[in-house]
Coordinates of C-alpha atoms in Angstrom, one line a residue:
Chain A
Q582 CA 8.7 31.6 -19.8
K583 CA 8.7 34.6 -22.2
E584 CA 10.1 33.9 -25.6
V585 CA 12.5 36.8 -25.5
E586 CA 13.8 38.4 -22.3
Q587 CA 15.9 41.5 -21.9
N588 CA 17.5 43.4 -19.1
S589 CA 14.7 45.3 -17.5
G590 CA 16.7 48.5 -17.2
P591 CA 16.8 51.4 -17.3
L592 CA 20.5 51.5 -18.0
S593 CA 22.3 54.8 -17.4
V594 CA 25.8 55.3 -18.7
P595 CA 28.1 58.3 -18.9
E596 CA 28.9 59.8 -22.3
G597 CA 31.8 57.9 -23.9
A598 CA 31.3 54.7 -22.0
I599 CA 30.2 51.3 -23.3
A600 CA 26.6 50.3 -22.9
S601 CA 26.0 46.6 -22.7
L602 CA 22.5 45.2 -23.5
N603 CA 21.6 41.5 -23.0
C604 CA 18.9 39.3 -24.5
T605 CA 18.0 35.7 -24.0
Y606 CA 15.5 33.6 -26.0
S607 CA 13.7 30.3 -25.4
D608 CA 13.4 28.8 -28.9
R609 CA 16.5 26.8 -29.5
G610 CA 15.6 26.8 -33.2
S611 CA 15.8 30.5 -33.5
Q612 CA 18.0 31.5 -36.5
S613 CA 17.8 35.3 -37.0
F614 CA 18.4 38.0 -34.4
F615 CA 17.8 41.7 -34.6
W616 CA 18.4 44.8 -32.6
Y617 CA 16.1 47.7 -33.1
R618 CA 16.3 51.2 -31.5
Q619 CA 13.2 53.0 -30.6
Y620 CA 13.1 56.7 -29.6
S621 CA 10.2 57.8 -27.4
G622 CA 7.0 58.1 -29.5
K623 CA 8.7 56.8 -32.6
S624 CA 8.7 53.4 -34.4
P625 CA 11.5 50.8 -34.1
E626 CA 14.6 51.4 -36.3
L627 CA 16.8 48.5 -37.3
I628 CA 20.3 48.8 -36.0
M629 CA 21.8 45.4 -36.7
F630 CA 21.0 41.8 -37.5
I631 CA 23.1 38.7 -36.8
Y632 CA 22.7 35.1 -37.9
S633 CA 25.9 33.3 -37.0
N634 CA 27.7 32.7 -33.7
G635 CA 30.3 35.3 -32.8
D636 CA 30.6 39.0 -33.1
K637 CA 29.4 41.4 -35.8
E638 CA 30.5 45.0 -35.7
D639 CA 29.0 48.0 -37.4
G640 CA 30.5 51.3 -36.5
R641 CA 30.1 51.9 -32.7
F642 CA 27.7 48.9 -32.4
T643 CA 28.7 45.2 -31.9
A644 CA 26.2 42.4 -31.7
Q645 CA 27.3 39.1 -30.1
L646 CA 25.5 35.8 -30.6
N647 CA 25.9 32.6 -28.6
K648 CA 23.3 30.0 -29.8
A649 CA 24.5 27.4 -27.4
S650 CA 23.7 29.7 -24.5
Q651 CA 20.6 31.2 -26.3
Y652 CA 22.0 34.6 -25.7
V653 CA 22.5 37.7 -27.9
S654 CA 23.9 41.0 -26.8
L655 CA 24.5 44.5 -28.1
L656 CA 27.5 46.7 -27.2
I657 CA 27.4 50.4 -27.8
R658 CA 30.9 51.9 -27.7
D659 CA 31.6 55.6 -27.1
S660 CA 28.0 56.2 -26.1
Q661 CA 26.5 59.5 -27.1
P662 CA 23.4 61.3 -25.7
S663 CA 21.8 60.6 -29.1
D664 CA 22.0 56.9 -28.2
S665 CA 19.4 57.5 -25.4
A666 CA 16.5 55.3 -26.5
T667 CA 14.8 51.9 -25.9
Y668 CA 16.6 49.0 -27.5
L669 CA 14.5 46.1 -28.6
C670 CA 15.8 42.6 -29.2
A671 CA 13.9 40.5 -31.8
V672 CA 14.2 36.9 -32.7
A673 CA 12.9 34.9 -35.7
A674 CA 12.6 31.1 -35.7
R675 CA 11.7 28.6 -38.4
S676 CA 9.1 27.2 -36.1
N677 CA 7.3 30.5 -36.2
D678 CA 7.8 31.0 -40.0
Y679 CA 10.4 33.6 -39.1
K680 CA 7.9 36.1 -37.6
L681 CA 9.6 38.4 -35.1
S682 CA 9.2 37.9 -31.4
F683 CA 10.3 40.9 -29.4
G684 CA 11.5 41.5 -25.9
A685 CA 10.1 44.3 -23.8
G686 CA 13.1 46.5 -24.5
T687 CA 15.8 48.1 -22.4
T688 CA 15.8 51.8 -21.9
V689 CA 19.3 53.4 -22.1
T690 CA 20.1 56.9 -20.9
V691 CA 23.5 58.4 -21.8
R692 CA 24.5 61.1 -19.3
A693 CA 26.4 64.1 -20.8
Chain B
E863 CA 13.5 56.7 -43.6
T864 CA 12.4 53.2 -44.5
G865 CA 10.0 54.0 -47.2
V866 CA 7.2 52.3 -45.3
T867 CA 4.2 54.7 -44.8
Q868 CA 1.2 54.4 -42.5
S869 CA -2.0 56.4 -42.1
P870 CA -3.4 57.9 -40.1
T871 CA -0.8 59.1 -37.7
H872 CA -3.2 59.4 -34.8
L873 CA -6.7 58.2 -34.2
I874 CA -9.2 58.5 -31.4
K875 CA -12.2 56.1 -31.3
T876 CA -14.8 55.1 -28.8
R877 CA -15.4 51.6 -27.4
G878 CA -17.4 49.5 -29.8
Q879 CA -16.4 51.3 -32.9
Q880 CA -14.5 49.9 -35.9
V881 CA -11.2 51.2 -37.2
T882 CA -9.1 50.7 -40.4
L883 CA -5.4 51.4 -40.5
R884 CA -3.4 51.5 -43.7
C885 CA 0.2 50.7 -44.7
S886 CA 2.2 51.0 -47.9
S887 CA 5.2 48.7 -48.1
Q888 CA 8.8 49.6 -49.1
S889 CA 9.5 49.3 -52.8
G890 CA 10.7 45.8 -53.7
H891 CA 9.0 44.2 -50.7
N892 CA 6.1 41.8 -51.0
T893 CA 5.1 41.2 -47.4
V894 CA 3.5 43.3 -44.7
S895 CA 3.4 42.3 -41.0
W896 CA 1.3 44.1 -38.4
Y897 CA 2.3 44.6 -34.7
Q898 CA 0.6 46.0 -31.7
Q899 CA 2.8 47.8 -29.1
A900 CA 1.3 48.7 -25.8
L901 CA 3.0 51.4 -23.7
G902 CA 6.2 50.1 -22.1
Q903 CA 6.0 46.8 -24.0
G904 CA 7.7 45.3 -27.1
P905 CA 5.7 44.9 -30.3
Q906 CA 3.4 41.9 -30.4
F907 CA 2.9 40.1 -33.7
I908 CA -0.7 40.4 -35.0
F909 CA -0.4 38.8 -38.5
Q910 CA 1.5 38.8 -41.7
Y911 CA 0.2 39.2 -45.3
Y912 CA 2.0 37.7 -48.3
R913 CA 0.6 37.3 -51.8
E914 CA -2.6 38.8 -50.6
E915 CA -3.2 36.1 -48.0
E916 CA -2.7 35.8 -44.3
N917 CA 0.6 34.1 -43.7
G918 CA 0.7 33.5 -40.0
R919 CA -1.2 35.0 -37.0
G920 CA -0.3 35.8 -33.5
N921 CA -2.5 35.5 -30.4
F922 CA -5.2 38.1 -31.4
P923 CA -8.9 37.5 -31.7
P924 CA -10.8 37.4 -35.0
R925 CA -12.0 41.0 -34.6
F926 CA -8.5 41.8 -35.8
S927 CA -8.5 41.3 -39.6
G928 CA -6.5 42.4 -42.5
L929 CA -6.1 42.7 -46.3
Q930 CA -3.2 42.9 -48.7
F931 CA -3.7 44.5 -52.1
P932 CA -1.9 43.6 -55.4
N933 CA 0.5 46.6 -54.9
Y934 CA 1.5 45.0 -51.6
S935 CA -0.1 47.7 -49.5
S936 CA -2.2 46.5 -46.5
E937 CA -5.0 47.3 -44.2
L938 CA -5.6 46.4 -40.6
N939 CA -9.2 46.4 -39.4
V940 CA -10.3 46.1 -35.8
N941 CA -14.0 45.7 -35.0
A942 CA -15.7 46.2 -31.7
L943 CA -12.9 48.3 -30.2
E944 CA -12.0 47.7 -26.6
L945 CA -10.1 50.0 -24.2
D946 CA -7.1 47.6 -24.3
D947 CA -6.8 48.1 -28.0
S948 CA -5.2 51.5 -27.3
A949 CA -1.7 51.1 -28.6
L950 CA 0.8 52.0 -31.3
Y951 CA 0.1 49.9 -34.3
L952 CA 3.2 49.2 -36.4
C953 CA 3.4 47.9 -39.9
A954 CA 6.6 46.2 -41.1
S955 CA 7.6 45.6 -44.7
S956 CA 9.9 42.8 -45.8
L957 CA 10.7 40.4 -48.6
V958 CA 9.7 36.8 -48.4
S959 CA 11.6 34.4 -50.7
S960 CA 11.7 30.7 -50.5
G961 CA 9.3 30.9 -47.6
I962 CA 11.8 32.9 -45.4
T963 CA 11.0 36.4 -44.2
D964 CA 13.9 38.8 -44.6
T965 CA 14.7 41.7 -42.4
Q966 CA 11.6 43.8 -41.5
Y967 CA 11.5 47.5 -41.7
F968 CA 8.9 49.5 -39.7
G969 CA 6.7 52.4 -40.7
P970 CA 6.1 55.3 -38.4
G971 CA 3.1 53.7 -36.7
T972 CA -0.5 54.7 -36.0
R973 CA -1.3 55.8 -32.4
L974 CA -4.8 54.5 -31.6
T975 CA -6.6 55.7 -28.5
V976 CA -9.9 54.1 -27.5
L977 CA -12.1 56.0 -25.1

């Protein structure tokens, strides 16, 4: 079982719609959760982090965490063509000294 | 811009050669982590340097080694290059306090091609 798994994608959404990205993790002791955005040929850019169960909103982005279900998601509201990128879910656990474990990423394409 | 810099941007080597990649951390950060990202995959943790010592290592062979300098900058060295070492190498800067690694910010990466 992979430590961090994401929707394989690609995910195509029309401009203005909501894009929903999902991520599950295997280490129940995981404590920190991150979403990074990566444009083609570029390095990952931090979008959000979340530590506690529930929702966390930042502009058009909302991260949702459910530790009981070992599930974290990212919602992108009012999707724009500039949101077209690969989104990486990363998890840090005490058992791994809080080093980041990444999923393979979900590629999102926003259609104009 | 994260303030993390890496050099060189691109590098082409042949199998068996050695390579050194460099990273300067963001101001105020004391830790550098290195990741390897193959095409179509997520970054894989190589190792982390804190206080000039290796502070954790992923599943990479000993021919991957590193250094951290007093100014918190870091080097990644790879010996006996193999074709599968072709990847984007990412450096991430963070602050470790009380043994906990804070949020990591990535540099632009070095694209290594091994022929």
